[in-house]
């Protein structure tokens, strides 16, 4: 392929087509007319000598060649934009930027909420968009779907990504304050007998860290209720004998919203280490580095508070 004859705007259009899988939506995304995007798709097909998108019923489906282009095209565009960005620094008081963060609602409670309040005072032009936890966080960073990922280090795959340790937390049992099945101490017999409410990322996702540990020590729990939101748990415990596990640092927040109490688990559970991840291409981005530093400051304050 002769690169001297390639219009880089075609890559922008290709990225939109592969993401939207619709000529009309891709046209809207890049500001072209629908006939204009159809013409661009024809040029792309000639350039790559491949149909790229084929119709199956009412949908456009990418060919294997198109699928192989998704990540490199998105990364190439990100590198080009970074190279063309003339900023050598970041002025939080006046510059504008948007960052997408993939994390749990626990991380939103502990980190993103305080971050948004800090940004309102220090960087009013910075916007945070929160995405639900991604089942493929490494791919989300690679493809530019997320600028930052916050996950426990214990569940992230072993990949070479830049990281920043934020803070550690430990598990506590949580029950409705009126649960008469549980006394002042959570006994192992009670813990195994009572029904459990658990937090999950969704169907088909890996078993939680806690259940992996319980399986290893051959102490499975009786799961009766599964939710995808950590913050829903205290409300669903009300009026039931359900037991759940929550992270200790979230406890005071949860007690302000529901009548719950916390007890030490009857067995030793591994702690979690909340960790910040990003793609290497963003390491030198001044605005990205500034936001990472603010998240690190908030985490340090949590650590100092105990």
mmCIF file of C-alpha atoms in Angstrom:
data_model
loop_
_atom_site.group_PDB
_atom_site.id
_atom_site.type_symbol
_atom_site.label_atom_id
_atom_site.label_comp_id
_atom_site.label_asym_id
_atom_site.label_seq_id
_atom_site.Cartn_x
_atom_site.Cartn_y
_atom_site.Cartn_z
ATOM 1 C CA UNK A 1 0.000 0.000 0.000
ATOM 2 C CA UNK A 2 1.367 3.433 -0.998
ATOM 3 C CA UNK A 3 0.864 5.644 2.071
ATOM 4 C CA UNK A 4 1.545 8.849 0.106
ATOM 5 C CA UNK A 5 -1.822 8.425 -1.557
ATOM 6 C CA UNK A 6 -3.807 7.629 1.592
ATOM 7 C CA UNK A 7 -6.142 10.296 2.982
ATOM 8 C CA UNK A 8 -5.870 10.119 6.791
ATOM 9 C CA UNK A 9 -9.515 11.175 7.027
ATOM 10 C CA UNK A 10 -10.309 7.705 5.705
ATOM 11 C CA UNK A 11 -8.961 6.269 8.975
ATOM 12 C CA UNK A 12 -11.303 8.510 10.959
ATOM 13 C CA UNK A 13 -14.219 7.274 8.864
ATOM 14 C CA UNK A 14 -13.075 3.650 9.156
ATOM 15 C CA UNK A 15 -12.873 3.946 12.941
ATOM 16 C CA UNK A 16 -16.423 5.316 13.028
ATOM 17 C CA UNK A 17 -17.751 2.600 10.690
ATOM 18 C CA UNK A 18 -16.137 -0.198 12.702
ATOM 19 C CA UNK A 19 -17.466 1.237 15.965
ATOM 20 C CA UNK A 20 -21.004 2.053 14.803
ATOM 21 C CA UNK A 21 -21.498 -0.728 12.225
ATOM 22 C CA UNK A 22 -23.934 1.611 10.509
ATOM 23 C CA UNK A 23 -23.286 4.004 7.628
ATOM 24 C CA UNK A 24 -25.854 6.486 8.953
ATOM 25 C CA UNK A 25 -24.562 6.498 12.547
ATOM 26 C CA UNK A 26 -20.935 6.653 11.378
ATOM 27 C CA UNK A 27 -21.801 9.615 9.149
ATOM 28 C CA UNK A 28 -23.395 11.442 12.099
ATOM 29 C CA UNK A 29 -20.396 10.673 14.263
ATOM 30 C CA UNK A 30 -17.862 12.314 11.917
ATOM 31 C CA UNK A 31 -20.104 15.023 10.452
ATOM 32 C CA UNK A 32 -20.583 13.589 6.965
ATOM 33 C CA UNK A 33 -23.750 13.112 4.954
ATOM 34 C CA UNK A 34 -25.022 9.570 4.547
ATOM 35 C CA UNK A 35 -24.135 9.508 0.806
ATOM 36 C CA UNK A 36 -20.723 10.919 1.670
ATOM 37 C CA UNK A 37 -20.047 8.107 4.143
ATOM 38 C CA UNK A 38 -21.270 5.530 1.598
ATOM 39 C CA UNK A 39 -18.744 6.912 -0.887
ATOM 40 C CA UNK A 40 -16.030 6.797 1.799
ATOM 41 C CA UNK A 41 -16.845 3.148 2.534
ATOM 42 C CA UNK A 42 -16.438 2.379 -1.184
ATOM 43 C CA UNK A 43 -12.992 4.039 -1.128
ATOM 44 C CA UNK A 44 -12.021 2.067 1.978
ATOM 45 C CA UNK A 45 -13.102 -1.204 0.360
ATOM 46 C CA UNK A 46 -10.921 -0.425 -2.651
ATOM 47 C CA UNK A 47 -8.002 0.627 -0.434
ATOM 48 C CA UNK A 48 -8.054 -2.578 1.654
ATOM 49 C CA UNK A 49 -9.314 -4.829 -1.149
ATOM 50 C CA UNK A 50 -11.928 -6.164 1.250
ATOM 51 C CA UNK A 51 -15.688 -5.588 1.766
ATOM 52 C CA UNK A 52 -14.970 -4.597 5.414
ATOM 53 C CA UNK A 53 -18.688 -4.512 6.333
ATOM 54 C CA UNK A 54 -21.207 -6.988 4.923
ATOM 55 C CA UNK A 55 -24.947 -7.024 5.421
ATOM 56 C CA UNK A 56 -26.524 -9.811 7.503
ATOM 57 C CA UNK A 57 -30.234 -9.214 7.745
ATOM 58 C CA UNK A 58 -30.729 -5.645 8.977
ATOM 59 C CA UNK A 59 -27.181 -5.292 10.357
ATOM 60 C CA UNK A 60 -23.726 -4.596 8.957
ATOM 61 C CA UNK A 61 -21.167 -7.112 10.206
ATOM 62 C CA UNK A 62 -17.383 -6.610 9.997
ATOM 63 C CA UNK A 63 -15.335 -9.075 7.980
ATOM 64 C CA UNK A 64 -12.352 -10.804 9.630
ATOM 65 C CA UNK A 65 -10.084 -8.236 7.934
ATOM 66 C CA UNK A 66 -12.132 -5.410 9.421
ATOM 67 C CA UNK A 67 -12.051 -6.995 12.873
ATOM 68 C CA UNK A 68 -8.257 -7.130 12.672
ATOM 69 C CA UNK A 69 -8.159 -3.380 11.915
ATOM 70 C CA UNK A 70 -10.196 -2.171 14.930
ATOM 71 C CA UNK A 71 -7.375 -1.929 17.487
ATOM 72 C CA UNK A 72 -4.524 -0.734 15.212
ATOM 73 C CA UNK A 73 -6.683 1.952 13.549
ATOM 74 C CA UNK A 74 -7.889 3.293 16.899
ATOM 75 C CA UNK A 75 -4.376 3.284 18.330
ATOM 76 C CA UNK A 76 -2.932 4.943 15.206
ATOM 77 C CA UNK A 77 -5.512 7.743 15.439
ATOM 78 C CA UNK A 78 -4.754 8.248 19.122
ATOM 79 C CA UNK A 79 -1.020 8.515 18.392
ATOM 80 C CA UNK A 80 -1.615 10.979 15.555
ATOM 81 C CA UNK A 81 -3.831 13.172 17.743
ATOM 82 C CA UNK A 82 -1.227 13.096 20.497
ATOM 83 C CA UNK A 83 1.546 14.060 18.036
ATOM 84 C CA UNK A 84 -0.523 16.963 16.707
ATOM 85 C CA UNK A 85 -1.387 18.249 20.176
ATOM 86 C CA UNK A 86 0.813 21.295 20.661
ATOM 87 C CA UNK A 87 0.244 21.562 24.402
ATOM 88 C CA UNK A 88 3.346 21.113 26.509
ATOM 89 C CA UNK A 89 1.453 21.452 29.765
ATOM 90 C CA UNK A 90 -2.006 21.511 31.246
ATOM 91 C CA UNK A 91 -3.708 24.512 32.810
ATOM 92 C CA UNK A 92 -6.485 23.091 35.039
ATOM 93 C CA UNK A 93 -8.079 26.505 35.522
ATOM 94 C CA UNK A 94 -8.748 27.026 31.807
ATOM 95 C CA UNK A 95 -8.105 23.943 29.685
ATOM 96 C CA UNK A 96 -10.885 21.553 28.734
ATOM 97 C CA UNK A 97 -10.624 17.759 28.696
ATOM 98 C CA UNK A 98 -12.865 14.708 29.046
ATOM 99 C CA UNK A 99 -11.790 11.432 30.614
ATOM 100 C CA UNK A 100 -13.639 8.120 30.584
ATOM 101 C CA UNK A 101 -13.127 5.941 33.663
ATOM 102 C CA UNK A 102 -14.142 2.285 33.891
ATOM 103 C CA UNK A 103 -14.681 1.261 37.500
ATOM 104 C CA UNK A 104 -17.073 -0.204 40.056
ATOM 105 C CA UNK A 105 -19.661 1.814 41.961
ATOM 106 C CA UNK A 106 -17.457 1.228 45.026
ATOM 107 C CA UNK A 107 -14.669 3.127 43.244
ATOM 108 C CA UNK A 108 -17.149 5.851 42.291
ATOM 109 C CA UNK A 109 -18.126 6.190 45.946
ATOM 110 C CA UNK A 110 -14.581 6.258 47.302
ATOM 111 C CA UNK A 111 -12.648 8.021 44.530
ATOM 112 C CA UNK A 112 -14.655 9.464 41.650
ATOM 113 C CA UNK A 113 -17.149 11.325 43.846
ATOM 114 C CA UNK A 114 -14.366 13.192 45.683
ATOM 115 C CA UNK A 115 -12.586 13.717 42.346
ATOM 116 C CA UNK A 116 -15.643 15.387 40.779
ATOM 117 C CA UNK A 117 -15.937 17.731 43.771
ATOM 118 C CA UNK A 118 -12.242 18.600 43.477
ATOM 119 C CA UNK A 119 -12.513 19.205 39.737
ATOM 120 C CA UNK A 120 -15.415 21.600 40.261
ATOM 121 C CA UNK A 121 -13.096 23.790 42.319
ATOM 122 C CA UNK A 122 -9.760 23.293 40.562
ATOM 123 C CA UNK A 123 -10.497 22.276 36.949
ATOM 124 C CA UNK A 124 -14.016 23.277 35.847
ATOM 125 C CA UNK A 125 -13.233 22.384 32.231
ATOM 126 C CA UNK A 126 -12.466 18.736 33.006
ATOM 127 C CA UNK A 127 -15.327 16.263 32.572
ATOM 128 C CA UNK A 128 -15.438 12.704 33.896
ATOM 129 C CA UNK A 129 -17.521 10.008 32.206
ATOM 130 C CA UNK A 130 -17.925 6.816 34.244
ATOM 131 C CA UNK A 131 -18.387 3.495 32.474
ATOM 132 C CA UNK A 132 -19.497 0.281 34.195
ATOM 133 C CA UNK A 133 -16.674 -2.146 34.917
ATOM 134 C CA UNK A 134 -15.432 -3.646 31.693
ATOM 135 C CA UNK A 135 -15.136 -7.437 31.458
ATOM 136 C CA UNK A 136 -12.098 -6.741 29.231
ATOM 137 C CA UNK A 137 -10.333 -3.787 30.869
ATOM 138 C CA UNK A 138 -7.061 -4.219 28.961
ATOM 139 C CA UNK A 139 -8.872 -4.128 25.621
ATOM 140 C CA UNK A 140 -10.935 -1.111 26.756
ATOM 141 C CA UNK A 141 -7.705 0.804 27.410
ATOM 142 C CA UNK A 142 -6.047 -0.408 24.220
ATOM 143 C CA UNK A 143 -9.048 0.499 22.032
ATOM 144 C CA UNK A 144 -9.569 3.878 23.672
ATOM 145 C CA UNK A 145 -12.952 3.003 25.168
ATOM 146 C CA UNK A 146 -11.573 3.973 28.583
ATOM 147 C CA UNK A 147 -8.850 6.451 29.492
ATOM 148 C CA UNK A 148 -8.465 5.002 32.987
ATOM 149 C CA UNK A 149 -9.426 1.746 34.675
ATOM 150 C CA UNK A 150 -9.712 1.270 38.433
ATOM 151 C CA UNK A 151 -9.732 -2.371 39.513
ATOM 152 C CA UNK A 152 -8.353 -4.520 42.330
ATOM 153 C CA UNK A 153 -4.879 -5.607 41.271
ATOM 154 C CA UNK A 154 -5.808 -9.140 42.330
ATOM 155 C CA UNK A 155 -8.255 -9.596 39.421
ATOM 156 C CA UNK A 156 -6.394 -7.832 36.622
ATOM 157 C CA UNK A 157 -4.593 -10.001 34.070
ATOM 158 C CA UNK A 158 -0.809 -9.993 34.221
ATOM 159 C CA UNK A 159 -0.088 -7.448 31.484
ATOM 160 C CA UNK A 160 2.477 -4.696 31.022
ATOM 161 C CA UNK A 161 0.373 -1.605 31.746
ATOM 162 C CA UNK A 162 1.403 1.474 33.708
ATOM 163 C CA UNK A 163 -0.158 1.293 37.172
ATOM 164 C CA UNK A 164 -0.546 3.308 40.334
ATOM 165 C CA UNK A 165 -1.428 1.669 43.647
ATOM 166 C CA UNK A 166 -4.274 3.577 45.300
ATOM 167 C CA UNK A 167 -5.264 1.916 48.590
ATOM 168 C CA UNK A 168 -6.108 -1.414 50.212
ATOM 169 C CA UNK A 169 -9.383 -2.478 51.782
ATOM 170 C CA UNK A 170 -10.723 -5.543 53.568
ATOM 171 C CA UNK A 171 -14.003 -7.433 53.687
ATOM 172 C CA UNK A 172 -16.613 -7.313 56.456
ATOM 173 C CA UNK A 173 -19.861 -9.209 56.837
ATOM 174 C CA UNK A 174 -22.920 -6.996 56.530
ATOM 175 C CA UNK A 175 -26.465 -7.814 57.707
ATOM 176 C CA UNK A 176 -29.722 -5.973 58.288
ATOM 177 C CA UNK A 177 -29.684 -4.348 61.708
ATOM 178 C CA UNK A 178 -32.798 -6.332 62.654
ATOM 179 C CA UNK A 179 -31.415 -9.733 61.646
ATOM 180 C CA UNK A 180 -31.966 -11.914 64.736
ATOM 181 C CA UNK A 181 -30.124 -14.890 63.237
ATOM 182 C CA UNK A 182 -26.792 -13.150 63.856
ATOM 183 C CA UNK A 183 -25.491 -12.136 67.264
ATOM 184 C CA UNK A 184 -22.539 -9.948 68.097
ATOM 185 C CA UNK A 185 -20.157 -12.391 66.420
ATOM 186 C CA UNK A 186 -20.552 -14.047 63.021
ATOM 187 C CA UNK A 187 -19.957 -17.731 63.641
ATOM 188 C CA UNK A 188 -18.854 -20.002 60.796
ATOM 189 C CA UNK A 189 -21.924 -22.219 61.198
ATOM 190 C CA UNK A 190 -24.202 -19.182 60.900
ATOM 191 C CA UNK A 191 -22.249 -17.789 57.954
ATOM 192 C CA UNK A 192 -22.619 -21.026 56.001
ATOM 193 C CA UNK A 193 -26.265 -21.593 57.003
ATOM 194 C CA UNK A 194 -27.660 -18.174 56.106
ATOM 195 C CA UNK A 195 -28.462 -17.107 52.525
ATOM 196 C CA UNK A 196 -25.963 -14.760 50.842
ATOM 197 C CA UNK A 197 -26.271 -11.767 48.587
ATOM 198 C CA UNK A 198 -23.282 -11.379 46.259
ATOM 199 C CA UNK A 199 -21.969 -8.755 43.875
ATOM 200 C CA UNK A 200 -21.223 -9.812 40.309
ATOM 201 C CA UNK A 201 -20.161 -8.046 37.086
ATOM 202 C CA UNK A 202 -22.804 -9.976 35.185
ATOM 203 C CA UNK A 203 -23.560 -13.335 33.629
ATOM 204 C CA UNK A 204 -20.556 -15.181 32.333
ATOM 205 C CA UNK A 205 -18.066 -13.160 34.347
ATOM 206 C CA UNK A 206 -15.355 -14.739 36.497
ATOM 207 C CA UNK A 207 -16.150 -15.950 40.007
ATOM 208 C CA UNK A 208 -15.493 -13.241 42.595
ATOM 209 C CA UNK A 209 -12.234 -13.104 44.527
ATOM 210 C CA UNK A 210 -14.079 -14.033 47.715
ATOM 211 C CA UNK A 211 -15.720 -17.099 46.171
ATOM 212 C CA UNK A 212 -12.453 -18.181 44.559
ATOM 213 C CA UNK A 213 -10.937 -18.126 48.048
ATOM 214 C CA UNK A 214 -13.877 -19.945 49.637
ATOM 215 C CA UNK A 215 -13.706 -22.636 46.951
ATOM 216 C CA UNK A 216 -9.985 -23.112 47.590
ATOM 217 C CA UNK A 217 -10.611 -23.716 51.285
ATOM 218 C CA UNK A 218 -13.689 -25.837 50.485
ATOM 219 C CA UNK A 219 -16.129 -23.512 52.226
ATOM 220 C CA UNK A 220 -18.770 -22.602 49.613
ATOM 221 C CA UNK A 221 -21.509 -20.214 50.661
ATOM 222 C CA UNK A 222 -25.242 -20.430 49.943
ATOM 223 C CA UNK A 223 -25.832 -17.746 47.308
ATOM 224 C CA UNK A 224 -29.484 -16.755 46.911
ATOM 225 C CA UNK A 225 -29.279 -13.243 45.466
ATOM 226 C CA UNK A 226 -26.875 -11.728 42.919
ATOM 227 C CA UNK A 227 -26.701 -8.042 42.007
ATOM 228 C CA UNK A 228 -24.434 -6.010 39.744
ATOM 229 C CA UNK A 229 -24.332 -2.966 42.022
ATOM 230 C CA UNK A 230 -22.301 -2.938 45.220
ATOM 231 C CA UNK A 231 -24.361 -0.020 46.557
ATOM 232 C CA UNK A 232 -27.679 -1.887 46.249
ATOM 233 C CA UNK A 233 -26.701 -4.499 48.809
ATOM 234 C CA UNK A 234 -27.627 -2.615 52.029
ATOM 235 C CA UNK A 235 -31.119 -1.834 50.724
ATOM 236 C CA UNK A 236 -31.763 -5.448 49.701
ATOM 237 C CA UNK A 237 -30.742 -6.735 53.143
ATOM 238 C CA UNK A 238 -33.600 -4.884 54.841
ATOM 239 C CA UNK A 239 -36.105 -7.237 56.517
ATOM 240 C CA UNK A 240 -34.185 -10.382 55.510
ATOM 241 C CA UNK A 241 -31.711 -12.896 56.930
ATOM 242 C CA UNK A 242 -29.350 -12.293 54.003
ATOM 243 C CA UNK A 243 -25.625 -11.863 54.596
ATOM 244 C CA UNK A 244 -23.315 -10.008 52.255
ATOM 245 C CA UNK A 245 -19.692 -8.926 52.200
ATOM 246 C CA UNK A 246 -18.795 -5.262 51.867
ATOM 247 C CA UNK A 247 -15.537 -3.389 51.846
ATOM 248 C CA UNK A 248 -14.758 -1.733 55.167
ATOM 249 C CA UNK A 249 -14.027 1.762 53.861
ATOM 250 C CA UNK A 250 -17.526 1.946 52.371
ATOM 251 C CA UNK A 251 -19.152 1.046 55.699
ATOM 252 C CA UNK A 252 -19.862 4.573 57.023
ATOM 253 C CA UNK A 253 -21.420 5.564 53.691
ATOM 254 C CA UNK A 254 -23.642 2.484 53.668
ATOM 255 C CA UNK A 255 -24.818 3.007 57.238
ATOM 256 C CA UNK A 256 -26.008 6.503 56.330
ATOM 257 C CA UNK A 257 -28.365 5.050 53.737
ATOM 258 C CA UNK A 258 -29.664 1.829 55.329
ATOM 259 C CA UNK A 259 -30.083 0.096 58.700
ATOM 260 C CA UNK A 260 -27.159 -2.334 58.574
ATOM 261 C CA UNK A 261 -24.418 -3.529 60.880
ATOM 262 C CA UNK A 262 -21.003 -5.011 60.232
ATOM 263 C CA UNK A 263 -19.218 -8.010 61.720
ATOM 264 C CA UNK A 264 -15.840 -9.595 61.306
ATOM 265 C CA UNK A 265 -16.004 -12.564 58.898
ATOM 266 C CA UNK A 266 -15.572 -15.982 60.539
ATOM 267 C CA UNK A 267 -12.628 -16.717 58.251
ATOM 268 C CA UNK A 268 -9.675 -14.776 56.913
ATOM 269 C CA UNK A 269 -10.429 -13.273 53.504
ATOM 270 C CA UNK A 270 -7.815 -11.765 51.181
ATOM 271 C CA UNK A 271 -7.844 -7.948 51.024
ATOM 272 C CA UNK A 272 -8.116 -6.004 47.778
ATOM 273 C CA UNK A 273 -5.714 -3.393 46.425
ATOM 274 C CA UNK A 274 -7.475 -0.734 44.365
ATOM 275 C CA UNK A 275 -5.176 0.149 41.487
ATOM 276 C CA UNK A 276 -5.237 2.680 38.659
ATOM 277 C CA UNK A 277 -4.391 1.475 35.126
ATOM 278 C CA UNK A 278 -3.888 3.328 31.840
ATOM 279 C CA UNK A 279 -2.426 2.721 28.393
ATOM 280 C CA UNK A 280 1.261 3.623 27.888
ATOM 281 C CA UNK A 281 0.404 6.069 25.095
ATOM 282 C CA UNK A 282 -1.316 8.293 27.685
ATOM 283 C CA UNK A 283 1.563 8.355 30.179
ATOM 284 C CA UNK A 284 3.032 11.633 28.914
ATOM 285 C CA UNK A 285 -0.316 13.384 28.324
ATOM 286 C CA UNK A 286 -0.227 16.413 30.708
ATOM 287 C CA UNK A 287 -3.974 16.483 31.360
ATOM 288 C CA UNK A 288 -4.105 12.721 31.875
ATOM 289 C CA UNK A 289 -1.140 12.893 34.273
ATOM 290 C CA UNK A 290 -2.816 15.745 36.184
ATOM 291 C CA UNK A 291 -6.026 13.734 36.690
ATOM 292 C CA UNK A 292 -4.025 10.665 37.737
ATOM 293 C CA UNK A 293 -2.232 12.768 40.329
ATOM 294 C CA UNK A 294 -5.538 14.061 41.742
ATOM 295 C CA UNK A 295 -6.872 10.492 42.038
ATOM 296 C CA UNK A 296 -3.633 9.529 43.779
ATOM 297 C CA UNK A 297 -4.035 12.389 46.251
ATOM 298 C CA UNK A 298 -7.575 11.302 47.123
ATOM 299 C CA UNK A 299 -6.383 7.717 47.624
ATOM 300 C CA UNK A 300 -3.543 8.925 49.868
ATOM 301 C CA UNK A 301 -6.051 10.833 51.997
ATOM 302 C CA UNK A 302 -8.073 7.629 52.393
ATOM 303 C CA UNK A 303 -4.948 5.753 53.447
ATOM 304 C CA UNK A 304 -4.074 8.412 56.018
ATOM 305 C CA UNK A 305 -7.615 8.296 57.397
ATOM 306 C CA UNK A 306 -7.169 4.559 58.026
#
